[in-house]
PDB file of C-alpha atoms in Angstrom:
ATOM      1  CA  UNK A   1       0.000   0.000   0.000  1.00 39.00           C
ATOM      2  CA  UNK A   2       1.339   3.466  -0.891  1.00 51.00           C
ATOM      3  CA  UNK A   3       2.242   5.682   2.023  1.00 67.00           C
ATOM      4  CA  UNK A   4      -0.328   8.348   2.724  1.00 82.00           C
ATOM      5  CA  UNK A   5       0.715  11.976   3.107  1.00 93.00           C
ATOM      6  CA  UNK A   6      -1.151  14.819   4.764  1.00 96.00           C
ATOM      7  CA  UNK A   7      -2.104  17.141   1.868  1.00 96.00           C
ATOM      8  CA  UNK A   8      -1.915  20.160   4.176  1.00 98.00           C
ATOM      9  CA  UNK A   9       1.849  19.757   4.524  1.00 98.00           C
ATOM     10  CA  UNK A  10       2.725  17.843   1.350  1.00 98.00           C
ATOM     11  CA  UNK A  11       3.479  19.872  -1.806  1.00 98.00           C
ATOM     12  CA  UNK A  12       1.817  17.433  -4.179  1.00 98.00           C
ATOM     13  CA  UNK A  13      -1.117  17.606  -6.559  1.00 97.00           C
ATOM     14  CA  UNK A  14      -2.118  15.185  -9.345  1.00 96.00           C
ATOM     15  CA  UNK A  15      -0.563  17.529 -11.916  1.00 97.00           C
ATOM     16  CA  UNK A  16       2.459  18.817  -9.954  1.00 98.00           C
ATOM     17  CA  UNK A  17       4.645  17.923  -6.990  1.00 98.00           C
ATOM     18  CA  UNK A  18       7.945  18.845  -5.405  1.00 98.00           C
ATOM     19  CA  UNK A  19      10.892  17.002  -6.917  1.00 98.00           C
ATOM     20  CA  UNK A  20      11.930  15.512  -3.576  1.00 97.00           C
ATOM     21  CA  UNK A  21       8.631  13.610  -3.555  1.00 97.00           C
ATOM     22  CA  UNK A  22       9.347  11.766  -6.801  1.00 96.00           C
ATOM     23  CA  UNK A  23       8.848   8.061  -6.248  1.00 95.00           C
ATOM     24  CA  UNK A  24       6.707   8.758  -3.167  1.00 95.00           C
ATOM     25  CA  UNK A  25       3.618  10.380  -4.695  1.00 96.00           C
ATOM     26  CA  UNK A  26       1.911  10.250  -8.081  1.00 95.00           C
ATOM     27  CA  UNK A  27       2.050  13.448 -10.141  1.00 97.00           C
ATOM     28  CA  UNK A  28       2.257  14.380 -13.821  1.00 97.00           C
ATOM     29  CA  UNK A  29       5.495  16.306 -13.252  1.00 97.00           C
ATOM     30  CA  UNK A  30       7.959  17.132 -10.516  1.00 98.00           C
ATOM     31  CA  UNK A  31       9.755  20.461 -10.100  1.00 98.00           C
ATOM     32  CA  UNK A  32      12.360  22.064  -7.878  1.00 97.00           C
ATOM     33  CA  UNK A  33      11.095  24.737  -5.553  1.00 97.00           C
ATOM     34  CA  UNK A  34      12.237  28.342  -5.861  1.00 98.00           C
ATOM     35  CA  UNK A  35      12.978  29.930  -2.499  1.00 98.00           C
ATOM     36  CA  UNK A  36      11.230  33.228  -1.818  1.00 98.00           C
ATOM     37  CA  UNK A  37      10.617  35.441   1.175  1.00 98.00           C
ATOM     38  CA  UNK A  38       7.416  37.032   2.444  1.00 98.00           C
ATOM     39  CA  UNK A  39       7.901  40.796   2.023  1.00 97.00           C
ATOM     40  CA  UNK A  40       4.439  41.934   3.107  1.00 97.00           C
ATOM     41  CA  UNK A  41       3.568  42.182   6.782  1.00 97.00           C
ATOM     42  CA  UNK A  42       1.533  39.027   6.322  1.00 98.00           C
ATOM     43  CA  UNK A  43       0.471  37.028   3.296  1.00 98.00           C
ATOM     44  CA  UNK A  44      -2.690  34.921   3.069  1.00 98.00           C
ATOM     45  CA  UNK A  45      -2.235  31.248   2.300  1.00 98.00           C
ATOM     46  CA  UNK A  46      -5.397  30.163   0.507  1.00 98.00           C
ATOM     47  CA  UNK A  47      -6.936  26.902  -0.612  1.00 98.00           C
ATOM     48  CA  UNK A  48      -7.115  28.053  -4.248  1.00 98.00           C
ATOM     49  CA  UNK A  49      -5.602  30.845  -6.369  1.00 98.00           C
ATOM     50  CA  UNK A  50      -8.374  33.327  -5.684  1.00 97.00           C
ATOM     51  CA  UNK A  51      -8.942  36.114  -3.147  1.00 97.00           C
ATOM     52  CA  UNK A  52     -12.305  34.502  -2.392  1.00 97.00           C
ATOM     53  CA  UNK A  53     -10.801  31.098  -1.532  1.00 98.00           C
ATOM     54  CA  UNK A  54     -10.789  29.960   2.107  1.00 98.00           C
ATOM     55  CA  UNK A  55      -7.923  31.231   4.250  1.00 98.00           C
ATOM     56  CA  UNK A  56      -5.840  28.257   5.391  1.00 98.00           C
ATOM     57  CA  UNK A  57      -3.217  30.171   7.366  1.00 98.00           C
ATOM     58  CA  UNK A  58      -1.011  33.240   7.092  1.00 98.00           C
ATOM     59  CA  UNK A  59       2.686  33.597   6.352  1.00 98.00           C
ATOM     60  CA  UNK A  60       4.455  36.309   8.329  1.00 98.00           C
ATOM     61  CA  UNK A  61       6.963  38.814   7.044  1.00 98.00           C
ATOM     62  CA  UNK A  62      10.438  37.299   6.767  1.00 98.00           C
ATOM     63  CA  UNK A  63       9.200  33.733   6.382  1.00 98.00           C
ATOM     64  CA  UNK A  64      10.672  31.629   3.585  1.00 98.00           C
ATOM     65  CA  UNK A  65       8.461  29.880   1.042  1.00 98.00           C
ATOM     66  CA  UNK A  66       9.363  27.196  -1.505  1.00 98.00           C
ATOM     67  CA  UNK A  67       7.379  28.117  -4.633  1.00 98.00           C
ATOM     68  CA  UNK A  68       6.587  25.324  -7.119  1.00 98.00           C
ATOM     69  CA  UNK A  69       4.262  27.166  -9.481  1.00 98.00           C
ATOM     70  CA  UNK A  70       3.262  30.722 -10.342  1.00 98.00           C
ATOM     71  CA  UNK A  71       0.021  31.322 -12.211  1.00 96.00           C
ATOM     72  CA  UNK A  72      -0.551  33.976 -14.865  1.00 95.00           C
ATOM     73  CA  UNK A  73      -3.072  35.542 -12.504  1.00 96.00           C
ATOM     74  CA  UNK A  74      -0.366  36.308  -9.944  1.00 98.00           C
ATOM     75  CA  UNK A  75      -0.631  33.442  -7.465  1.00 98.00           C
ATOM     76  CA  UNK A  76       2.150  31.198  -6.184  1.00 98.00           C
ATOM     77  CA  UNK A  77       1.631  27.630  -5.018  1.00 98.00           C
ATOM     78  CA  UNK A  78       4.193  26.680  -2.423  1.00 98.00           C
ATOM     79  CA  UNK A  79       5.143  25.431   1.005  1.00 98.00           C
ATOM     80  CA  UNK A  80       5.985  27.500   4.077  1.00 98.00           C
ATOM     81  CA  UNK A  81       9.370  26.767   5.605  1.00 97.00           C
ATOM     82  CA  UNK A  82       8.195  27.336   9.167  1.00 95.00           C
ATOM     83  CA  UNK A  83       5.444  24.753   9.583  1.00 97.00           C
ATOM     84  CA  UNK A  84       5.343  23.114   6.143  1.00 98.00           C
ATOM     85  CA  UNK A  85       1.871  24.334   5.258  1.00 98.00           C
ATOM     86  CA  UNK A  86       0.993  24.251   1.546  1.00 98.00           C
ATOM     87  CA  UNK A  87      -1.260  26.644  -0.321  1.00 98.00           C
ATOM     88  CA  UNK A  88      -1.621  29.604  -2.653  1.00 98.00           C
ATOM     89  CA  UNK A  89      -0.054  32.980  -1.851  1.00 98.00           C
ATOM     90  CA  UNK A  90      -0.212  36.281  -3.762  1.00 98.00           C
ATOM     91  CA  UNK A  91       2.944  36.537  -5.867  1.00 98.00           C
ATOM     92  CA  UNK A  92       3.271  40.254  -5.145  1.00 98.00           C
ATOM     93  CA  UNK A  93       3.645  39.487  -1.424  1.00 98.00           C
ATOM     94  CA  UNK A  94       6.847  37.533  -2.110  1.00 98.00           C
ATOM     95  CA  UNK A  95      10.327  38.450  -3.263  1.00 97.00           C
ATOM     96  CA  UNK A  96      13.924  37.330  -3.433  1.00 97.00           C
ATOM     97  CA  UNK A  97      15.241  36.204  -0.049  1.00 97.00           C
ATOM     98  CA  UNK A  98      17.318  38.803   1.740  1.00 95.00           C
ATOM     99  CA  UNK A  99      19.829  38.242   4.538  1.00 96.00           C
ATOM    100  CA  UNK A 100      18.906  35.663   7.160  1.00 96.00           C
ATOM    101  CA  UNK A 101      16.662  37.156   9.865  1.00 97.00           C
ATOM    102  CA  UNK A 102      18.484  38.344  12.981  1.00 98.00           C
ATOM    103  CA  UNK A 103      15.492  39.567  14.990  1.00 98.00           C
ATOM    104  CA  UNK A 104      11.772  39.028  15.433  1.00 98.00           C
ATOM    105  CA  UNK A 105       8.932  41.270  16.513  1.00 98.00           C
ATOM    106  CA  UNK A 106       8.286  40.749  20.224  1.00 98.00           C
ATOM    107  CA  UNK A 107       5.621  43.438  20.616  1.00 98.00           C
ATOM    108  CA  UNK A 108       2.045  42.589  19.764  1.00 97.00           C
ATOM    109  CA  UNK A 109       2.431  44.952  16.821  1.00 97.00           C
ATOM    110  CA  UNK A 110       4.999  47.514  15.716  1.00 98.00           C
ATOM    111  CA  UNK A 111       5.320  50.195  13.055  1.00 98.00           C
ATOM    112  CA  UNK A 112       7.909  50.597  10.319  1.00 98.00           C
ATOM    113  CA  UNK A 113       8.987  54.190   9.668  1.00 98.00           C
ATOM    114  CA  UNK A 114      10.708  55.510   6.537  1.00 98.00           C
ATOM    115  CA  UNK A 115      13.242  57.415   8.629  1.00 97.00           C
ATOM    116  CA  UNK A 116      14.553  58.046  12.127  1.00 97.00           C
ATOM    117  CA  UNK A 117      11.494  59.818  13.485  1.00 97.00           C
ATOM    118  CA  UNK A 118       8.219  58.659  14.977  1.00 97.00           C
ATOM    119  CA  UNK A 119       6.617  61.763  13.450  1.00 98.00           C
ATOM    120  CA  UNK A 120       6.983  60.326   9.960  1.00 98.00           C
ATOM    121  CA  UNK A 121       3.973  58.455   8.512  1.00 98.00           C
ATOM    122  CA  UNK A 122       4.565  54.696   8.949  1.00 98.00           C
ATOM    123  CA  UNK A 123       5.058  52.641   5.817  1.00 97.00           C
ATOM    124  CA  UNK A 124       4.055  49.304   7.330  1.00 97.00           C
ATOM    125  CA  UNK A 125       2.958  47.515  10.499  1.00 98.00           C
ATOM    126  CA  UNK A 126       4.427  44.179  11.591  1.00 98.00           C
ATOM    127  CA  UNK A 127       2.784  41.704  13.915  1.00 98.00           C
ATOM    128  CA  UNK A 128       4.223  39.552  16.677  1.00 98.00           C
ATOM    129  CA  UNK A 129       6.557  36.886  15.316  1.00 98.00           C
ATOM    130  CA  UNK A 130       7.504  38.609  12.061  1.00 98.00           C
ATOM    131  CA  UNK A 131      11.198  38.065  11.302  1.00 98.00           C
ATOM    132  CA  UNK A 132      13.590  40.654   9.940  1.00 97.00           C
ATOM    133  CA  UNK A 133      17.269  41.233   9.312  1.00 98.00           C
ATOM    134  CA  UNK A 134      18.621  44.193  11.238  1.00 98.00           C
ATOM    135  CA  UNK A 135      21.503  45.858   9.404  1.00 96.00           C
ATOM    136  CA  UNK A 136      22.360  48.272  12.216  1.00 96.00           C
ATOM    137  CA  UNK A 137      20.860  50.205  15.099  1.00 97.00           C
ATOM    138  CA  UNK A 138      20.619  53.978  15.166  1.00 96.00           C
ATOM    139  CA  UNK A 139      19.519  55.388  18.492  1.00 95.00           C
ATOM    140  CA  UNK A 140      16.161  53.844  19.356  1.00 97.00           C
ATOM    141  CA  UNK A 141      15.667  52.361  15.891  1.00 98.00           C
ATOM    142  CA  UNK A 142      16.703  49.195  14.087  1.00 98.00           C
ATOM    143  CA  UNK A 143      17.396  49.624  10.379  1.00 98.00           C
ATOM    144  CA  UNK A 144      15.903  46.896   8.180  1.00 97.00           C
ATOM    145  CA  UNK A 145      15.236  46.352   4.487  1.00 92.00           C
ATOM    146  CA  UNK A 146      11.776  47.883   4.859  1.00 92.00           C
ATOM    147  CA  UNK A 147      12.631  50.883   7.024  1.00 97.00           C
ATOM    148  CA  UNK A 148      13.195  51.688  10.669  1.00 98.00           C
ATOM    149  CA  UNK A 149      11.566  49.759  13.526  1.00 98.00           C
ATOM    150  CA  UNK A 150      11.596  50.704  17.234  1.00 98.00           C
ATOM    151  CA  UNK A 151      14.412  48.559  18.618  1.00 98.00           C
ATOM    152  CA  UNK A 152      12.586  47.906  21.873  1.00 98.00           C
ATOM    153  CA  UNK A 153       9.870  46.095  19.912  1.00 98.00           C
ATOM    154  CA  UNK A 154      12.347  43.464  18.722  1.00 98.00           C
ATOM    155  CA  UNK A 155      14.083  40.429  20.196  1.00 98.00           C
ATOM    156  CA  UNK A 156      16.923  38.317  18.874  1.00 98.00           C
ATOM    157  CA  UNK A 157      15.684  35.641  16.509  1.00 98.00           C
ATOM    158  CA  UNK A 158      16.722  32.834  18.877  1.00 97.00           C
ATOM    159  CA  UNK A 159      15.424  34.465  22.082  1.00 98.00           C
ATOM    160  CA  UNK A 160      12.789  32.300  23.773  1.00 98.00           C
ATOM    161  CA  UNK A 161       9.873  33.574  25.828  1.00 97.00           C
ATOM    162  CA  UNK A 162       9.879  31.939  29.294  1.00 97.00           C
ATOM    163  CA  UNK A 163       6.099  31.414  29.544  1.00 98.00           C
ATOM    164  CA  UNK A 164       4.073  30.645  26.431  1.00 98.00           C
ATOM    165  CA  UNK A 165       0.798  31.041  28.334  1.00 98.00           C
ATOM    166  CA  UNK A 166       1.814  34.638  29.061  1.00 98.00           C
ATOM    167  CA  UNK A 167       2.408  35.146  25.338  1.00 98.00           C
ATOM    168  CA  UNK A 168      -1.131  33.962  24.592  1.00 98.00           C
ATOM    169  CA  UNK A 169      -2.551  36.259  27.270  1.00 98.00           C
ATOM    170  CA  UNK A 170      -1.067  39.267  25.485  1.00 98.00           C
ATOM    171  CA  UNK A 171      -3.445  38.621  22.573  1.00 98.00           C
ATOM    172  CA  UNK A 172      -6.502  39.101  24.784  1.00 98.00           C
ATOM    173  CA  UNK A 173      -9.241  40.820  22.795  1.00 98.00           C
ATOM    174  CA  UNK A 174      -7.705  40.189  19.357  1.00 98.00           C
ATOM    175  CA  UNK A 175     -10.539  39.264  16.947  1.00 98.00           C
ATOM    176  CA  UNK A 176     -11.155  35.675  15.951  1.00 98.00           C
ATOM    177  CA  UNK A 177     -10.202  34.971  12.333  1.00 98.00           C
ATOM    178  CA  UNK A 178     -10.319  31.507  10.798  1.00 98.00           C
ATOM    179  CA  UNK A 179      -6.819  30.820   9.456  1.00 98.00           C
ATOM    180  CA  UNK A 180      -5.378  34.005  10.971  1.00 98.00           C
ATOM    181  CA  UNK A 181      -2.233  34.227  13.056  1.00 98.00           C
ATOM    182  CA  UNK A 182      -1.525  37.912  13.596  1.00 98.00           C
ATOM    183  CA  UNK A 183      -2.570  40.603  16.062  1.00 96.00           C
ATOM    184  CA  UNK A 184      -5.239  41.640  13.536  1.00 97.00           C
ATOM    185  CA  UNK A 185      -6.994  38.289  13.896  1.00 98.00           C
ATOM    186  CA  UNK A 186      -6.248  34.654  14.613  1.00 98.00           C
ATOM    187  CA  UNK A 187      -7.833  31.307  15.360  1.00 98.00           C
ATOM    188  CA  UNK A 188      -7.353  28.859  18.216  1.00 98.00           C
ATOM    189  CA  UNK A 189      -4.465  26.908  16.734  1.00 98.00           C
ATOM    190  CA  UNK A 190      -2.862  30.063  15.360  1.00 98.00           C
ATOM    191  CA  UNK A 191      -2.698  31.461  18.897  1.00 98.00           C
ATOM    192  CA  UNK A 192      -1.164  28.229  20.203  1.00 98.00           C
ATOM    193  CA  UNK A 193       1.359  28.097  17.360  1.00 98.00           C
ATOM    194  CA  UNK A 194       2.468  31.700  17.917  1.00 98.00           C
ATOM    195  CA  UNK A 195       2.783  31.184  21.680  1.00 98.00           C
ATOM    196  CA  UNK A 196       4.712  27.913  21.525  1.00 98.00           C
ATOM    197  CA  UNK A 197       6.985  29.098  18.721  1.00 98.00           C
ATOM    198  CA  UNK A 198       7.831  32.222  20.728  1.00 98.00           C
ATOM    199  CA  UNK A 199       8.905  29.933  23.560  1.00 98.00           C
ATOM    200  CA  UNK A 200      11.209  27.978  21.255  1.00 97.00           C
ATOM    201  CA  UNK A 201       8.886  24.985  20.908  1.00 97.00           C
ATOM    202  CA  UNK A 202       8.253  23.757  17.369  1.00 96.00           C
ATOM    203  CA  UNK A 203       4.553  23.663  16.736  1.00 98.00           C
ATOM    204  CA  UNK A 204       2.472  22.592  13.716  1.00 98.00           C
ATOM    205  CA  UNK A 205      -0.395  24.718  12.439  1.00 98.00           C
ATOM    206  CA  UNK A 206      -3.673  22.900  13.071  1.00 98.00           C
ATOM    207  CA  UNK A 207      -5.157  21.715  16.360  1.00 98.00           C
ATOM    208  CA  UNK A 208      -5.298  18.038  15.345  1.00 98.00           C
ATOM    209  CA  UNK A 209      -1.566  18.203  14.546  1.00 98.00           C
ATOM    210  CA  UNK A 210      -0.870  20.014  17.813  1.00 98.00           C
ATOM    211  CA  UNK A 211      -2.647  17.297  19.774  1.00 97.00           C
ATOM    212  CA  UNK A 212       0.281  15.003  18.960  1.00 96.00           C
ATOM    213  CA  UNK A 213       2.575  17.251  21.018  1.00 97.00           C
ATOM    214  CA  UNK A 214       3.447  16.856  24.666  1.00 96.00           C
ATOM    215  CA  UNK A 215       2.716  14.348  27.388  1.00 95.00           C
ATOM    216  CA  UNK A 216      -0.832  13.229  28.258  1.00 93.00           C
ATOM    217  CA  UNK A 217      -2.099  14.533  31.585  1.00 90.00           C
ATOM    218  CA  UNK A 218      -4.415  12.407  33.684  1.00 70.00           C
ATOM    219  CA  UNK A 219      -7.447  14.590  34.357  1.00 65.00           C
ATOM    220  CA  UNK A 220     -10.936  14.154  35.655  1.00 63.00           C
ATOM    221  CA  UNK A 221     -13.942  15.154  33.615  1.00 61.00           C
ATOM    222  CA  UNK A 222     -13.980  18.621  35.189  1.00 61.00           C
ATOM    223  CA  UNK A 223     -10.214  19.124  34.672  1.00 76.00           C
ATOM    224  CA  UNK A 224      -9.697  19.627  38.389  1.00 75.00           C
ATOM    225  CA  UNK A 225      -5.956  18.967  38.115  1.00 82.00           C
ATOM    226  CA  UNK A 226      -5.366  21.426  35.266  1.00 92.00           C
ATOM    227  CA  UNK A 227      -2.042  23.284  35.393  1.00 94.00           C
ATOM    228  CA  UNK A 228      -0.769  26.453  33.717  1.00 97.00           C
ATOM    229  CA  UNK A 229       0.517  25.732  30.236  1.00 97.00           C
ATOM    230  CA  UNK A 230      -1.531  22.577  29.721  1.00 97.00           C
ATOM    231  CA  UNK A 231      -3.130  22.366  26.284  1.00 97.00           C
ATOM    232  CA  UNK A 232      -6.777  21.313  26.331  1.00 96.00           C
ATOM    233  CA  UNK A 233      -8.118  19.757  23.136  1.00 96.00           C
ATOM    234  CA  UNK A 234     -11.534  19.192  21.662  1.00 96.00           C
ATOM    235  CA  UNK A 235     -12.172  18.016  18.126  1.00 96.00           C
ATOM    236  CA  UNK A 236     -11.267  21.082  16.077  1.00 97.00           C
ATOM    237  CA  UNK A 237     -10.383  23.293  19.041  1.00 98.00           C
ATOM    238  CA  UNK A 238      -7.537  23.933  21.473  1.00 98.00           C
ATOM    239  CA  UNK A 239      -7.105  26.169  24.517  1.00 98.00           C
ATOM    240  CA  UNK A 240      -4.237  26.999  26.878  1.00 98.00           C
ATOM    241  CA  UNK A 241      -4.681  26.660  30.639  1.00 97.00           C
ATOM    242  CA  UNK A 242      -3.796  29.795  32.618  1.00 97.00           C
ATOM    243  CA  UNK A 243      -4.196  27.999  35.948  1.00 95.00           C
ATOM    244  CA  UNK A 244      -6.382  25.289  37.433  1.00 93.00           C
ATOM    245  CA  UNK A 245      -9.625  27.054  36.621  1.00 94.00           C
ATOM    246  CA  UNK A 246      -9.277  29.296  33.552  1.00 97.00           C
ATOM    247  CA  UNK A 247      -8.344  29.022  29.887  1.00 98.00           C
ATOM    248  CA  UNK A 248      -7.140  31.486  27.288  1.00 98.00           C
ATOM    249  CA  UNK A 249      -8.229  30.706  23.746  1.00 98.00           C
ATOM    250  CA  UNK A 250      -9.273  32.248  20.461  1.00 98.00           C
ATOM    251  CA  UNK A 251     -12.823  31.121  19.865  1.00 98.00           C
ATOM    252  CA  UNK A 252     -15.821  31.830  17.688  1.00 97.00           C
ATOM    253  CA  UNK A 253     -18.192  32.175  20.669  1.00 97.00           C
ATOM    254  CA  UNK A 254     -16.487  35.328  21.939  1.00 98.00           C
ATOM    255  CA  UNK A 255     -15.195  36.079  18.403  1.00 98.00           C
ATOM    256  CA  UNK A 256     -11.945  37.029  20.085  1.00 98.00           C
ATOM    257  CA  UNK A 257      -9.122  35.760  22.246  1.00 98.00           C
ATOM    258  CA  UNK A 258     -10.758  35.454  25.648  1.00 98.00           C
ATOM    259  CA  UNK A 259     -10.043  34.288  29.172  1.00 98.00           C
ATOM    260  CA  UNK A 260     -12.806  31.984  30.310  1.00 97.00           C
ATOM    261  CA  UNK A 261     -13.502  29.610  33.189  1.00 96.00           C
ATOM    262  CA  UNK A 262     -12.615  26.109  32.040  1.00 95.00           C
ATOM    263  CA  UNK A 263     -15.926  24.807  33.371  1.00 93.00           C
ATOM    264  CA  UNK A 264     -17.860  27.258  31.185  1.00 96.00           C
ATOM    265  CA  UNK A 265     -15.935  26.331  28.046  1.00 96.00           C
ATOM    266  CA  UNK A 266     -16.383  22.619  28.726  1.00 94.00           C
ATOM    267  CA  UNK A 267     -20.127  23.010  29.343  1.00 95.00           C
ATOM    268  CA  UNK A 268     -20.679  25.133  26.239  1.00 96.00           C
ATOM    269  CA  UNK A 269     -18.790  22.775  23.940  1.00 96.00           C
ATOM    270  CA  UNK A 270     -20.440  19.752  25.521  1.00 95.00           C
ATOM    271  CA  UNK A 271     -23.832  21.276  24.737  1.00 97.00           C
ATOM    272  CA  UNK A 272     -22.649  21.430  21.120  1.00 95.00           C
ATOM    273  CA  UNK A 273     -21.757  17.740  21.222  1.00 95.00           C
ATOM    274  CA  UNK A 274     -18.009  18.128  21.723  1.00 95.00           C
ATOM    275  CA  UNK A 275     -16.080  16.611  24.637  1.00 94.00           C
ATOM    276  CA  UNK A 276     -12.493  17.167  25.708  1.00 95.00           C
ATOM    277  CA  UNK A 277     -10.360  14.692  23.767  1.00 94.00           C
ATOM    278  CA  UNK A 278      -7.060  15.176  25.609  1.00 94.00           C
ATOM    279  CA  UNK A 279      -4.997  17.394  27.871  1.00 95.00           C
ATOM    280  CA  UNK A 280      -1.283  17.678  27.202  1.00 95.00           C
ATOM    281  CA  UNK A 281       1.666  18.955  29.180  1.00 95.00           C
ATOM    282  CA  UNK A 282       4.206  20.677  26.946  1.00 95.00           C
ATOM    283  CA  UNK A 283       7.887  20.380  27.750  1.00 86.00           C
ATOM    284  CA  UNK A 284      10.830  22.061  26.065  1.00 79.00           C
TER     285      UNK A 284
END
């Protein structure tokens, strides 16, 4: 029997696939990927080459993408280097890779200025987790390819946050957006991925993939032994425990990132026919 591959993270279609998959998947032709970099603050990754297609996830500024096809309509089909997600991105959001990123945005959101003054009109806004190469620092600013960013809004690319639950809490009130993973909007698994990645923990994109992480925690039905940093999973949903009684999660009920009593979340989802499927302890 042929090995099965998850289409979300496998750059393969019946008509086209990545060359490294030759002999593993069936496709009409195989091509080498062309490495590109996300130049926009964030780029949508869609299910089809259309602005109306469902949003699968978002690629953040500075992320690398292996592009296997570019359509005449200005869409690129490729795979994100960070979590391996595959989809269609606008070609005009991508460009030639620059120097390797040295820093990442550690503020919830920061502005990019065209010069060394906060009085100048910003040219862009970068969200938490965007990566950039800092050429030099001048006073309170870091000079990058796109302009000047407040240096205090950046951290070294390999700096790890000590508490990923605290990272998630900083997004409190950010709107819920299916497929989103920026401070403008994000979904449950996007919040978890951003938080864990900031803490130096590799994390896949979707909640069913994330459920494979960590160590199972023995819990009762009411999660009475919940601990901070535990991940609580339902089918299609994930939340982060803040303590023994509350969760932080992006959810479509509040349409935002919210802090909620665990008992309330469990009762509401149970009424919708969904039970907790697992609780995981995440270790570095």
